[in-house]
PDB file of C-alpha atoms in Angstrom:
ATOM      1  CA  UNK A  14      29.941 -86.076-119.136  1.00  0.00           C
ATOM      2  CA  UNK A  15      33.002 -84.900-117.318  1.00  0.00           C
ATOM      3  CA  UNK A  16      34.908 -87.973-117.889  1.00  0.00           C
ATOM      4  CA  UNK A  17      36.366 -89.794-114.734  1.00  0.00           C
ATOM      5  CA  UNK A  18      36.362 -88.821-111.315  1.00  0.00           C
ATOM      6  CA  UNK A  19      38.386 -89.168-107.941  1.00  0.00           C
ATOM      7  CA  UNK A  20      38.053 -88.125-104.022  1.00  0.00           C
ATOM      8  CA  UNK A  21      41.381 -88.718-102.171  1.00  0.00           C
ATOM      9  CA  UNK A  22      41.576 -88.556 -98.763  1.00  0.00           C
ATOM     10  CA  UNK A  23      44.588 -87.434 -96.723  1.00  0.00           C
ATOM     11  CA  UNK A  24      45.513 -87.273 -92.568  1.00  0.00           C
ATOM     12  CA  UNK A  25      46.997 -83.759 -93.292  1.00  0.00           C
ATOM     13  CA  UNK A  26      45.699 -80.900 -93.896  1.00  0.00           C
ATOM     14  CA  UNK A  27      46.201 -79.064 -97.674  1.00  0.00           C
ATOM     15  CA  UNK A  28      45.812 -82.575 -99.235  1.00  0.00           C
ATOM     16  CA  UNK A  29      49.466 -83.242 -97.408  1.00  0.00           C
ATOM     17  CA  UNK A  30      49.956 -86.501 -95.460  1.00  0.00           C
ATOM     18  CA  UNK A  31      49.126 -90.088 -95.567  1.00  0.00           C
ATOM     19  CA  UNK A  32      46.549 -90.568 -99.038  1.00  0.00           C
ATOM     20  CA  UNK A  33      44.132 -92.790 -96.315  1.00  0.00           C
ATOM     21  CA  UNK A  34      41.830 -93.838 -99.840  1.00  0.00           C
ATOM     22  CA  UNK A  35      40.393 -93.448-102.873  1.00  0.00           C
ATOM     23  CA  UNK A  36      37.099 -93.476-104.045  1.00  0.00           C
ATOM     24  CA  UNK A  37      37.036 -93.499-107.873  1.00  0.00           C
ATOM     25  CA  UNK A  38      34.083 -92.868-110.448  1.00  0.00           C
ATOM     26  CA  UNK A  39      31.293 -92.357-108.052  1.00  0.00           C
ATOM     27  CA  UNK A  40      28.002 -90.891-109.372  1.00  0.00           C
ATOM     28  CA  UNK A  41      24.646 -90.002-107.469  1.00  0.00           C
ATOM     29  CA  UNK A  42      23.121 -92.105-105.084  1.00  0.00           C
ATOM     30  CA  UNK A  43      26.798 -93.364-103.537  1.00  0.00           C
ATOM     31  CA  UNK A  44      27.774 -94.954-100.398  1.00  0.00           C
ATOM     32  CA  UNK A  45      29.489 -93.207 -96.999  1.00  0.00           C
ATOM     33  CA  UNK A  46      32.997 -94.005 -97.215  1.00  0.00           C
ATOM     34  CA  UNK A  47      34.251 -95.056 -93.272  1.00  0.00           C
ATOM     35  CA  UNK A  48      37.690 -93.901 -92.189  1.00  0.00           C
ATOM     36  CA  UNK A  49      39.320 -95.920 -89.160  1.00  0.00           C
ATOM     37  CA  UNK A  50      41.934 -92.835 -88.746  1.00  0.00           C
ATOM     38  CA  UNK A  51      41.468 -89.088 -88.726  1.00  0.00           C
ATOM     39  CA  UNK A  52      40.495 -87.171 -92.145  1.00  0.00           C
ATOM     40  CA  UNK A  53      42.019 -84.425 -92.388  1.00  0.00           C
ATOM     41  CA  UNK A  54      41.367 -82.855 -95.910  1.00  0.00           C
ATOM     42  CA  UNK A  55      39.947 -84.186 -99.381  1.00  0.00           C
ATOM     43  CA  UNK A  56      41.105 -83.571-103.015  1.00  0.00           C
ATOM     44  CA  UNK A  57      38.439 -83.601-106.091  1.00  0.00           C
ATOM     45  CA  UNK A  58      39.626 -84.493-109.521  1.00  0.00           C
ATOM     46  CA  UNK A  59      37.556 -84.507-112.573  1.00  0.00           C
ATOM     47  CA  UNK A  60      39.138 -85.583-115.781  1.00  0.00           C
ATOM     48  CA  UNK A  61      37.033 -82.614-118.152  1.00  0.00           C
ATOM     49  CA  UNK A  62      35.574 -79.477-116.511  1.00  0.00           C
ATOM     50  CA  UNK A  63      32.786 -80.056-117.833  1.00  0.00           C
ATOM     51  CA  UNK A  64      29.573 -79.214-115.838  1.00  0.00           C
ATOM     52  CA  UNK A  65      28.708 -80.180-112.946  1.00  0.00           C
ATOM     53  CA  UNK A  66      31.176 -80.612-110.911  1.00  0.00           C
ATOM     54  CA  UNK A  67      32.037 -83.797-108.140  1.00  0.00           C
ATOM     55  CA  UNK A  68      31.347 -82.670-104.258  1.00  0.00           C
ATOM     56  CA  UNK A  69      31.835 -84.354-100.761  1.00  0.00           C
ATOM     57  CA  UNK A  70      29.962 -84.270 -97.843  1.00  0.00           C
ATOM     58  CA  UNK A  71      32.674 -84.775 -94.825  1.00  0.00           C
ATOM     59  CA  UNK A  72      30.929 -86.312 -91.125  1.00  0.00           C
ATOM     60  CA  UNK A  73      32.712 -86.793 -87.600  1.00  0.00           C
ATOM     61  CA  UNK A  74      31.011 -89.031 -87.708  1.00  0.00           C
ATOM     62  CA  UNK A  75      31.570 -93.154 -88.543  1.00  0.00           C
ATOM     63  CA  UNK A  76      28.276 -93.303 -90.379  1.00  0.00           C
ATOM     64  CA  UNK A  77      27.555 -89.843 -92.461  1.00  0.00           C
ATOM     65  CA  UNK A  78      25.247 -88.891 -89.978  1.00  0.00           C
ATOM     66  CA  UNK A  79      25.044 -85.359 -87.891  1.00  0.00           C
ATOM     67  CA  UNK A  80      26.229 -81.766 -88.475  1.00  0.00           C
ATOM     68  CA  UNK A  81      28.572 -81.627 -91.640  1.00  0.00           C
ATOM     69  CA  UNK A  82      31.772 -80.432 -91.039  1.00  0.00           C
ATOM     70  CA  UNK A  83      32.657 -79.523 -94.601  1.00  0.00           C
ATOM     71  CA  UNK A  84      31.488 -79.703 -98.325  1.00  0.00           C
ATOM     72  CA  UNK A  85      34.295 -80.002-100.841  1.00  0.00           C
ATOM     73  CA  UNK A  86      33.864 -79.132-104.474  1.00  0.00           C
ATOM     74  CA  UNK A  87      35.705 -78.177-107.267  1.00  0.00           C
ATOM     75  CA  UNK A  88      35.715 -74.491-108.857  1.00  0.00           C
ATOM     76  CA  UNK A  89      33.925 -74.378-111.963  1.00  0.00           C
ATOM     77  CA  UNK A  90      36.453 -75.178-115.106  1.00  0.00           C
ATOM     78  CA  UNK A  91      39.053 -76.713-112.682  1.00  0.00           C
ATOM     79  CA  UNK A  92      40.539 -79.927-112.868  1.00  0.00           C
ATOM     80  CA  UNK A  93      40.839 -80.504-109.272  1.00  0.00           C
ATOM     81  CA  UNK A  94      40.173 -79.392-105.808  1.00  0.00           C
ATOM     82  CA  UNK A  95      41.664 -79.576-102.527  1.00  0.00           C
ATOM     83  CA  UNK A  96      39.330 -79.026 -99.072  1.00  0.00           C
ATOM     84  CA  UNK A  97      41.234 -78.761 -95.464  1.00  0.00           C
ATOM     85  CA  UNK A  98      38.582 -79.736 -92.668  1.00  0.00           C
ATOM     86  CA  UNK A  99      37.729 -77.281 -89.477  1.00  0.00           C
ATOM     87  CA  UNK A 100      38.088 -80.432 -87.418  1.00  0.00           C
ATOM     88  CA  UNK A 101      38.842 -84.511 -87.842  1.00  0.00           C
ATOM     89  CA  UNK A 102      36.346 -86.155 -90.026  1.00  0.00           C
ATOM     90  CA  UNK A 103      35.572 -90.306 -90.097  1.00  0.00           C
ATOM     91  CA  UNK A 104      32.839 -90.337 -92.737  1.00  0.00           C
ATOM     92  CA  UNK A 105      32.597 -88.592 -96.406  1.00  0.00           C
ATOM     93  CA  UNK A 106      29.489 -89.092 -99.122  1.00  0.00           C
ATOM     94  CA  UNK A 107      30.844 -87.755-102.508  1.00  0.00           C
ATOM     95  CA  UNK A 108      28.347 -87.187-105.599  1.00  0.00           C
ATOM     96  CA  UNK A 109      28.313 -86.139-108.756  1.00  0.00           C
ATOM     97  CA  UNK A 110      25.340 -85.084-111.168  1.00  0.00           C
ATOM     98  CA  UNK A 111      22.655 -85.502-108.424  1.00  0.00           C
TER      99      UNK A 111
END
């Protein structure tokens, strides 16, 4: 179901930048991804739109912990999906099919 995924993270905003890392074919139950330089937006790809769709979880921060800063998703019947933060995150969770 919905084929493979992807979460790249950039140190631009608009998915624009540096790509700082990829985090490929993640599922539920993942693992907080640590940054060692500012994160400034995310992009979701999904190979089929089928439902449901991969998310993120973005942190300040080094550990997933405290206030989210942003959830990132993809639109429903997209292909991909591109999430600017309000501020610098360190940390991001990303899911799928939880």
């Amino acid at each position: 179901r919905g084929g493979s995924r992807t979460a790249t993270v950039y140190s631009g905003t608009s998915c624009l930048g540096t790509n700082i890392g990829t985090v490929s074919n993640f599922g539920c139950g993942g693992t907080c991804w640590v940054s060692s330089v500012d994160i400034w937006s995310i992009k979701l790809v999904q190979e089929t739109t089928t439902l449901p769709n991969p998310s993120a979880n973005l942190y300040a921060s080094s550990d997933c912990s405290g206030s989210r800063l942003a959830r990132a998703g993809i639109w429903d019947w997209y292909l991909e999906g591109c999430t600017s933060m309000p501020s610098a995150a360190r940390s991001f969770y990303v899911y799928y099919n939880c």
